[in-house]
Short mmCIF file of C-alpha atoms in Angstrom, two decimals:
data_model
loop_
_atom_site.label_atom_id
_atom_site.label_comp_id
_atom_site.label_asym_id
_atom_site.label_seq_id
_atom_site.Cartn_x
_atom_site.Cartn_y
_atom_site.Cartn_z
CA UNK A 1 -16.75 -13.71 -28.10
CA UNK A 2 -14.06 -16.08 -26.85
CA UNK A 3 -11.65 -13.17 -26.33
CA UNK A 4 -14.26 -11.37 -24.19
CA UNK A 5 -14.78 -14.47 -22.06
CA UNK A 6 -11.04 -14.90 -21.56
CA UNK A 7 -10.60 -11.26 -20.56
CA UNK A 8 -13.55 -11.37 -18.17
CA UNK A 9 -12.12 -14.45 -16.45
CA UNK A 10 -8.62 -12.96 -16.24
CA UNK A 11 -9.85 -9.68 -14.79
CA UNK A 12 -11.98 -11.51 -12.24
CA UNK A 13 -8.99 -13.58 -11.10
CA UNK A 14 -6.67 -10.58 -10.84
CA UNK A 15 -9.10 -8.68 -8.61
CA UNK A 16 -9.65 -11.64 -6.26
CA UNK A 17 -7.66 -12.21 -3.06
CA UNK A 18 -5.67 -14.98 -4.82
CA UNK A 19 -6.88 -17.72 -2.48
CA UNK A 20 -8.53 -20.77 -4.03
CA UNK A 21 -11.90 -19.99 -2.49
CA UNK A 22 -11.79 -16.32 -3.45
CA UNK A 23 -10.65 -17.06 -7.01
CA UNK A 24 -13.41 -19.60 -7.60
CA UNK A 25 -15.99 -17.12 -6.29
CA UNK A 26 -14.61 -14.40 -8.59
CA UNK A 27 -14.64 -16.64 -11.67
CA UNK A 28 -18.16 -17.96 -11.11
CA UNK A 29 -19.54 -14.44 -10.67
CA UNK A 30 -17.81 -12.94 -13.72
CA UNK A 31 -19.95 -14.62 -16.41
CA UNK A 32 -23.60 -15.65 -16.61
CA UNK A 33 -24.23 -18.55 -16.69
CA UNK A 34 -21.17 -19.53 -14.57
CA UNK A 35 -18.58 -21.65 -16.35
CA UNK A 36 -18.58 -25.36 -15.35
CA UNK A 37 -14.77 -25.67 -15.23
CA UNK A 38 -14.18 -22.89 -12.67
CA UNK A 39 -12.41 -25.11 -10.12
CA UNK A 40 -10.18 -26.75 -12.73
CA UNK A 41 -9.27 -23.32 -14.15
CA UNK A 42 -8.40 -21.90 -10.71
CA UNK A 43 -6.30 -24.95 -9.84
CA UNK A 44 -4.45 -24.61 -13.13
CA UNK A 45 -3.81 -20.91 -12.64
CA UNK A 46 -2.58 -21.43 -9.06
CA UNK A 47 -0.25 -24.23 -10.21
CA UNK A 48 1.17 -22.05 -12.99
CA UNK A 49 1.42 -18.69 -11.16
CA UNK A 50 2.51 -18.28 -7.55
CA UNK A 51 1.47 -14.62 -7.67
CA UNK A 52 -0.87 -12.61 -9.92
CA UNK A 53 0.73 -12.15 -13.37
CA UNK A 54 0.05 -9.33 -15.78
CA UNK A 55 -3.32 -9.28 -17.51
CA UNK A 56 -1.98 -10.21 -20.96
CA UNK A 57 0.01 -13.15 -19.54
CA UNK A 58 -3.01 -14.53 -17.70
CA UNK A 59 -5.22 -14.14 -20.77
CA UNK A 60 -2.76 -16.20 -22.82
CA UNK A 61 -2.80 -18.95 -20.20
CA UNK A 62 -6.61 -19.07 -19.94
CA UNK A 63 -6.82 -19.21 -23.73
CA UNK A 64 -5.03 -22.59 -23.64
CA UNK A 65 -8.28 -24.11 -22.25
CA UNK A 66 -9.49 -24.38 -25.84
CA UNK A 67 -11.93 -27.29 -25.55
CA UNK A 68 -13.58 -25.96 -22.40
CA UNK A 69 -13.98 -22.46 -23.85
CA UNK A 70 -15.38 -23.72 -27.15
CA UNK A 71 -17.94 -25.86 -25.34
CA UNK A 72 -19.41 -22.89 -23.43
CA UNK A 73 -22.91 -21.72 -24.41
CA UNK A 74 -23.22 -18.06 -25.41
CA UNK A 75 -23.01 -16.00 -22.16
CA UNK A 76 -25.95 -13.83 -21.18
CA UNK A 77 -23.87 -11.32 -19.14
CA UNK A 78 -20.25 -10.28 -18.58
CA UNK A 79 -18.41 -8.56 -15.77
CA UNK A 80 -15.35 -7.18 -17.59
CA UNK A 81 -14.84 -3.79 -15.95
CA UNK A 82 -13.48 -5.00 -12.62
CA UNK A 83 -9.87 -4.07 -13.39
CA UNK A 84 -9.48 -0.97 -15.57
CA UNK A 85 -6.14 0.15 -16.94
CA UNK A 86 -6.48 3.47 -15.10
CA UNK A 87 -7.59 3.99 -11.54
CA UNK A 88 -11.33 3.48 -11.23
CA UNK A 89 -13.53 5.36 -8.75
CA UNK A 90 -12.29 4.02 -5.40
CA UNK A 91 -14.69 2.57 -2.84
CA UNK A 92 -12.79 4.39 -0.08
CA UNK A 93 -11.16 7.87 0.12
CA UNK A 94 -7.65 6.64 -0.68
CA UNK A 95 -4.91 8.70 -2.31
CA UNK A 96 -5.49 8.85 -6.08
CA UNK A 97 -2.53 7.41 -8.01
CA UNK A 98 -3.12 6.92 -11.73
CA UNK A 99 0.29 5.54 -12.70
CA UNK A 100 3.80 4.85 -11.40
CA UNK A 101 5.14 8.39 -12.07
CA UNK A 102 2.31 9.75 -9.91
CA UNK A 103 3.61 7.59 -7.03
CA UNK A 104 7.07 9.13 -7.45
CA UNK A 105 5.58 12.65 -7.44
CA UNK A 106 3.51 11.86 -4.34
CA UNK A 107 6.53 10.52 -2.47
CA UNK A 108 8.73 13.35 -3.81
CA UNK A 109 11.47 11.14 -5.23
CA UNK A 110 12.95 10.33 -8.65
CA UNK A 111 11.31 7.49 -10.55
CA UNK A 112 14.52 5.46 -10.47
CA UNK A 113 14.73 5.73 -6.68
CA UNK A 114 11.11 4.61 -6.37
CA UNK A 115 11.80 1.48 -8.42
CA UNK A 116 14.84 0.78 -6.26
CA UNK A 117 12.87 1.02 -3.01
CA UNK A 118 10.07 -1.16 -4.43
CA UNK A 119 12.63 -3.75 -5.66
CA UNK A 120 9.99 -5.26 -7.93
CA UNK A 121 12.63 -7.24 -9.84
CA UNK A 122 13.94 -8.85 -6.64
CA UNK A 123 17.53 -7.69 -7.06
CA UNK A 124 18.13 -7.45 -3.31
CA UNK A 125 17.35 -11.13 -2.86
CA UNK A 126 20.56 -11.89 -4.75
CA UNK A 127 22.66 -8.95 -3.54
CA UNK A 128 25.43 -9.63 -0.99
CA UNK A 129 25.31 -8.12 2.51
CA UNK A 130 25.86 -4.38 2.43
CA UNK A 131 24.33 -0.92 2.95
CA UNK A 132 22.06 -1.19 -0.11
CA UNK A 133 19.59 -3.44 1.72
CA UNK A 134 16.45 -1.65 2.86
CA UNK A 135 15.85 -3.51 6.13
CA UNK A 136 17.71 -4.09 9.39
CA UNK A 137 17.20 -7.71 10.38
CA UNK A 138 17.51 -9.37 13.77
CA UNK A 139 15.81 -12.06 15.79
CA UNK A 140 13.59 -11.48 18.81
CA UNK A 141 13.04 -14.92 20.28
CA UNK A 142 11.56 -17.08 17.54
CA UNK A 143 10.48 -14.07 15.47
CA UNK A 144 12.43 -12.55 12.63
CA UNK A 145 12.19 -8.76 12.82
CA UNK A 146 12.71 -6.91 9.55
CA UNK A 147 12.71 -3.19 10.39
CA UNK A 148 12.77 -0.80 7.41
CA UNK A 149 15.49 1.84 7.30
CA UNK A 150 14.46 5.46 7.86
CA UNK A 151 13.56 6.46 4.30
CA UNK A 152 11.57 3.33 3.56
CA UNK A 153 9.81 3.61 6.94
CA UNK A 154 8.82 7.18 5.99
CA UNK A 155 7.41 5.93 2.67
CA UNK A 156 5.48 3.17 4.41
CA UNK A 157 4.00 5.57 6.97
CA UNK A 158 2.62 7.68 4.10
CA UNK A 159 1.11 4.59 2.49
CA UNK A 160 -0.39 3.67 5.84
CA UNK A 161 -1.89 7.09 6.55
CA UNK A 162 -3.10 8.06 3.07
CA UNK A 163 -4.14 4.69 1.69
CA UNK A 164 -4.42 1.78 4.10
CA UNK A 165 -6.02 3.44 7.13
CA UNK A 166 -8.75 4.81 4.87
CA UNK A 167 -9.91 1.26 4.15
CA UNK A 168 -12.05 -0.16 6.98
CA UNK A 169 -11.12 -3.42 8.67
CA UNK A 170 -13.54 -5.91 10.21
CA UNK A 171 -15.08 -4.84 13.56
CA UNK A 172 -13.60 -7.97 15.18
CA UNK A 173 -10.03 -6.78 14.47
CA UNK A 174 -8.66 -4.89 17.50
CA UNK A 175 -4.93 -4.81 16.80
CA UNK A 176 -3.32 -1.67 15.32
CA UNK A 177 -6.65 0.04 14.60
CA UNK A 178 -7.44 3.57 15.77
CA UNK A 179 -9.82 3.52 18.74
CA UNK A 180 -9.16 -0.16 19.46
CA UNK A 181 -6.38 -1.79 21.46
CA UNK A 182 -5.29 -4.78 23.52
CA UNK A 183 -7.62 -3.48 26.24
CA UNK A 184 -10.73 -3.20 24.04
CA UNK A 185 -9.96 -6.68 22.75
CA UNK A 186 -9.80 -8.11 26.28
CA UNK A 187 -12.87 -6.18 27.42
CA UNK A 188 -15.03 -8.04 24.91
CA UNK A 189 -14.38 -11.31 26.76
CA UNK A 190 -14.52 -10.16 30.41
CA UNK A 191 -16.63 -12.22 32.81
CA UNK A 192 -17.42 -15.02 30.37
CA UNK A 193 -17.82 -18.68 31.31
CA UNK A 194 -15.26 -20.04 28.83
CA UNK A 195 -12.55 -18.29 26.82
CA UNK A 196 -10.78 -20.05 23.93
CA UNK A 197 -7.61 -18.69 22.33
CA UNK A 198 -6.21 -19.72 18.93
CA UNK A 199 -2.92 -18.57 17.44
CA UNK A 200 -2.11 -18.10 13.74
CA UNK A 201 1.30 -19.53 12.91
CA UNK A 202 3.90 -17.12 11.46
CA UNK A 203 1.16 -14.61 10.70
CA UNK A 204 3.13 -11.91 8.84
CA UNK A 205 5.45 -14.12 6.72
CA UNK A 206 2.45 -16.27 5.73
CA UNK A 207 0.90 -13.22 3.98
CA UNK A 208 2.52 -13.20 0.56
CA UNK A 209 2.87 -10.47 -2.01
CA UNK A 210 -0.09 -11.70 -4.08
CA UNK A 211 -2.52 -11.02 -1.26
CA UNK A 212 -1.05 -7.57 -0.61
CA UNK A 213 -1.23 -6.83 -4.35
CA UNK A 214 -4.91 -7.84 -4.25
CA UNK A 215 -5.59 -5.32 -1.44
CA UNK A 216 -4.25 -2.44 -3.56
CA UNK A 217 -6.14 -3.70 -6.63
CA UNK A 218 -9.36 -3.80 -4.58
CA UNK A 219 -8.68 -0.20 -3.48
CA UNK A 220 -8.96 0.81 -7.13
CA UNK A 221 -5.35 1.03 -8.30
CA UNK A 222 -4.28 -0.16 -11.78
CA UNK A 223 -1.89 -3.10 -12.13
CA UNK A 224 1.35 -1.15 -12.34
CA UNK A 225 0.54 1.01 -9.31
CA UNK A 226 -0.59 -1.97 -7.22
CA UNK A 227 2.62 -3.78 -8.14
CA UNK A 228 4.84 -0.93 -6.92
CA UNK A 229 2.82 -0.39 -3.72
CA UNK A 230 3.03 -4.12 -2.99
CA UNK A 231 6.78 -3.94 -3.61
CA UNK A 232 7.14 -1.07 -1.13
CA UNK A 233 5.30 -2.97 1.60
CA UNK A 234 6.61 -6.53 1.16
CA UNK A 235 10.08 -8.05 1.22
CA UNK A 236 11.93 -11.20 0.30
CA UNK A 237 14.51 -12.06 2.96
CA UNK A 238 17.97 -12.37 1.32
CA UNK A 239 19.29 -15.87 0.85
CA UNK A 240 22.33 -15.22 3.03
CA UNK A 241 20.12 -14.36 6.03
CA UNK A 242 17.02 -16.52 5.93
CA UNK A 243 16.79 -19.91 7.59
CA UNK A 244 13.04 -20.62 7.37
CA UNK A 245 11.64 -21.56 3.98
CA UNK A 246 8.63 -19.23 4.08
CA UNK A 247 10.85 -16.13 4.12
CA UNK A 248 12.04 -17.00 0.60
CA UNK A 249 8.85 -15.55 -0.91
CA UNK A 250 7.90 -11.88 -0.73
CA UNK A 251 5.92 -11.39 2.47
CA UNK A 252 4.86 -8.80 5.03
CA UNK A 253 7.92 -7.82 7.08
CA UNK A 254 7.41 -7.90 10.83
CA UNK A 255 8.67 -4.48 11.86
CA UNK A 256 7.26 -2.38 9.01
CA UNK A 257 4.59 0.22 9.95
CA UNK A 258 2.32 -0.96 7.12
CA UNK A 259 2.36 -4.68 7.97
CA UNK A 260 -0.16 -4.83 10.86
CA UNK A 261 -2.85 -2.92 8.99
CA UNK A 262 -2.25 -4.79 5.74
CA UNK A 263 -2.55 -8.04 7.71
CA UNK A 264 -5.91 -6.87 9.07
CA UNK A 265 -7.14 -6.13 5.54
CA UNK A 266 -5.93 -9.47 4.19
CA UNK A 267 -7.59 -11.26 7.12
CA UNK A 268 -10.97 -9.59 6.47
CA UNK A 269 -12.43 -12.78 4.97
CA UNK A 270 -11.09 -14.79 7.89
CA UNK A 271 -12.74 -12.42 10.37
CA UNK A 272 -16.06 -12.56 8.52
CA UNK A 273 -16.16 -16.34 8.67
CA UNK A 274 -14.96 -16.53 12.28
CA UNK A 275 -17.57 -13.99 13.36
CA UNK A 276 -20.19 -16.10 11.59
CA UNK A 277 -18.97 -19.22 13.40
CA UNK A 278 -19.15 -17.37 16.72
CA UNK A 279 -22.69 -16.15 16.04
CA UNK A 280 -23.75 -19.70 15.23
CA UNK A 281 -22.63 -20.83 18.71
CA UNK A 282 -23.76 -17.72 20.66
CA UNK A 283 -20.12 -16.77 21.21
CA UNK A 284 -18.07 -13.57 20.88
CA UNK A 285 -15.10 -13.44 18.48
CA UNK A 286 -12.23 -10.95 18.26
CA UNK A 287 -8.74 -10.97 16.79
CA UNK A 288 -5.64 -9.07 17.88
CA UNK A 289 -2.97 -9.61 15.18
CA UNK A 290 -2.39 -13.38 15.18
CA UNK A 291 -4.37 -14.02 18.38
CA UNK A 292 -7.99 -15.14 17.79
CA UNK A 293 -10.33 -15.35 20.79
CA UNK A 294 -13.78 -16.89 21.26
CA UNK A 295 -15.73 -16.59 24.50
CA UNK A 296 -18.91 -18.37 25.58
CA UNK A 297 -21.46 -17.67 28.28
CA UNK A 298 -23.57 -20.78 27.70
CA UNK A 299 -23.91 -23.59 25.13
CA UNK A 300 -20.17 -24.07 25.00
CA UNK A 301 -19.09 -25.97 21.87
CA UNK A 302 -15.63 -27.18 20.87
CA UNK A 303 -15.10 -25.14 17.72
CA UNK A 304 -11.47 -26.18 17.22
CA UNK A 305 -12.13 -28.30 14.12
CA UNK A 306 -14.23 -25.59 12.50
CA UNK A 307 -11.65 -22.93 13.33
CA UNK A 308 -8.86 -25.05 11.85
CA UNK A 309 -10.83 -25.66 8.64
CA UNK A 310 -11.60 -21.96 8.14
CA UNK A 311 -8.03 -20.90 8.94
CA UNK A 312 -6.57 -23.31 6.39
CA UNK A 313 -9.16 -22.42 3.75
CA UNK A 314 -8.25 -18.75 4.16
CA UNK A 315 -4.59 -19.45 3.50
CA UNK A 316 -3.27 -19.40 7.07
CA UNK A 317 -2.12 -22.09 9.51
CA UNK A 318 -3.10 -22.75 13.12
CA UNK A 319 -0.41 -23.05 15.79
CA UNK A 320 -1.94 -25.98 17.63
CA UNK A 321 0.52 -25.74 20.56
CA UNK A 322 -0.86 -22.34 21.55
CA UNK A 323 -4.55 -23.26 21.59
CA UNK A 324 -5.99 -22.59 25.08
CA UNK A 325 -9.40 -23.32 26.61
CA UNK A 326 -9.89 -21.41 29.88
CA UNK A 327 -12.87 -21.81 32.20
CA UNK A 328 -13.95 -19.22 34.75
CA UNK A 329 -12.69 -21.15 37.79
CA UNK A 330 -9.12 -20.68 36.46
CA UNK A 331 -7.26 -17.62 35.24
CA UNK A 332 -8.49 -16.43 31.85
CA UNK A 333 -6.11 -14.20 29.89
CA UNK A 334 -6.62 -12.28 26.66
CA UNK A 335 -3.85 -10.14 25.11
CA UNK A 336 -1.93 -10.26 28.38
CA UNK A 337 -4.84 -9.17 30.60
CA UNK A 338 -6.79 -11.23 33.12
CA UNK A 339 -10.49 -11.17 32.10
CA UNK A 340 -12.23 -13.28 34.77
CA UNK A 341 -13.82 -10.01 35.94
CA UNK A 342 -12.89 -6.51 34.71
CA UNK A 343 -9.76 -6.64 32.51
CA UNK A 344 -6.54 -6.03 34.42
CA UNK A 345 -2.86 -6.89 34.37
CA UNK A 346 -1.94 -9.81 36.60
CA UNK A 347 -1.77 -9.14 40.34
CA UNK A 348 1.86 -10.24 40.39
CA UNK A 349 2.87 -7.77 37.68
CA UNK A 350 0.96 -4.94 39.34
CA UNK A 351 2.49 -5.60 42.78
CA UNK A 352 6.02 -5.79 41.38
CA UNK A 353 5.58 -2.45 39.63
CA UNK A 354 4.06 -0.87 42.72
CA UNK A 355 6.99 -2.09 44.84
CA UNK A 356 9.46 -0.57 42.36
CA UNK A 357 7.66 2.78 42.29
CA UNK A 358 7.27 2.84 46.06
CA UNK A 359 10.97 2.13 46.59
CA UNK A 360 12.06 4.91 44.22
CA UNK A 361 9.64 7.43 45.75
CA UNK A 362 10.72 6.73 49.31
CA UNK A 363 14.43 6.76 48.44
CA UNK A 364 14.14 10.37 47.28
CA UNK A 365 17.18 10.10 44.99
CA UNK A 366 16.86 11.62 41.49
CA UNK A 367 15.98 9.03 38.82
CA UNK A 368 17.27 9.26 35.23
CA UNK A 369 14.95 10.32 32.39
CA UNK A 370 15.29 6.97 30.62
CA UNK A 371 13.84 5.26 33.71
CA UNK A 372 11.08 7.84 33.87
CA UNK A 373 9.97 7.01 30.33
CA UNK A 374 10.06 3.28 31.02
CA UNK A 375 8.02 3.57 34.24
CA UNK A 376 5.51 5.96 32.71
CA UNK A 377 4.95 3.49 29.90
CA UNK A 378 4.34 0.62 32.33
CA UNK A 379 1.93 2.70 34.43
CA UNK A 380 0.07 3.82 31.29
CA UNK A 381 -0.27 0.16 30.29
CA UNK A 382 -1.91 -0.65 33.65
CA UNK A 383 -4.15 2.45 33.43
CA UNK A 384 -5.29 1.55 29.94
CA UNK A 385 -6.37 -1.86 31.17
CA UNK A 386 -7.90 -0.76 34.49
CA UNK A 387 -8.22 2.89 35.55
CA UNK A 388 -8.62 2.10 39.26
CA UNK A 389 -5.38 0.13 39.42
CA UNK A 390 -3.63 2.77 37.33
CA UNK A 391 -4.54 5.67 39.65
CA UNK A 392 -2.90 3.94 42.62
CA UNK A 393 0.33 3.45 40.70
CA UNK A 394 0.33 6.97 39.30
CA UNK A 395 0.21 8.46 42.80
CA UNK A 396 3.52 6.75 43.55
CA UNK A 397 4.94 7.74 40.14
CA UNK A 398 4.26 11.43 40.81
CA UNK A 399 6.21 11.30 44.09
CA UNK A 400 9.47 10.22 42.38
CA UNK A 401 12.20 12.82 41.89
CA UNK A 402 13.47 12.91 38.30
CA UNK A 403 16.77 14.18 36.90
CA UNK A 404 16.11 17.37 34.94
#
């Protein structure tokens, strides 16, 4: 009986999101009646393991709680089938992968190459600078960009299209989701009395491998498969490059095609609780990547303390310097768009672009293709936000002579 209890607890922990709150909830729901030392067990596991270990290792650790386990009354029910050794029937139509060789066959590569790209053993953390590294790293302002090289980017796009995008995200998430965008995010808050913006600090690097591993486990994959998929979509910045401490653990790389959607899936619990907080105060809540927005039409409440508490409980951190409260008598901006009325780019940005287009059209000189692509992108951005403003700019764009 004790072995069954230990296994049930271990399986429950390994299929949780590896946050304290999620692990406690998983433990207390795995056995009836719930064990009285759930919090102490979770704290012990989190202190011992920084990421989910293998099932047998976790069972050995839980078994060290001898006195607590012996004192338990006979359980009336178990939940021991949460983490099968083979892939269980998935909740979503994701690609079926029963074992690690099936990943190699799916990606059409030798098993040894797959293990190298996943770097599960962390060899590249210790390797010197050279062509063997899978990412090109550079800084863009305060952000560290870790862009995967071509072959790894191809692998990640397949994971995105055939696994991740088949798992639904929360309706409040507007970033990097088909059918939603920066414009749909801003539109939700147009014409509101008060708009409040909150920023999540170092969003991608704060999402560690354990939470990504938990996403693949929740999708139905066995341990070994989830471990490789997590390895293919996370990275530990090499010691010779990193400056910030948080990059020393495996994390979501900013620059990988899989990272935005994985971040949305990891933040599902955060979105659920924020949406609940918004409903409590008759507000609207959305999130675009690390940018969380609340808007109020009446009964405005300062939700900063509640937002901070939820953010920290969900394993993130709030960037207090970027918190903004914007009332309707001043400019209100959401994901770069002004939302006091209908969403639109700022008047200054629109006028500067119009002046540039007008000047090129009236000059009549042929304009290079690279400029054409840049200007078309800027006009499309304005159109996406506000069709009326976009049509005016497009008329000028169509009058420009381009180099063939």
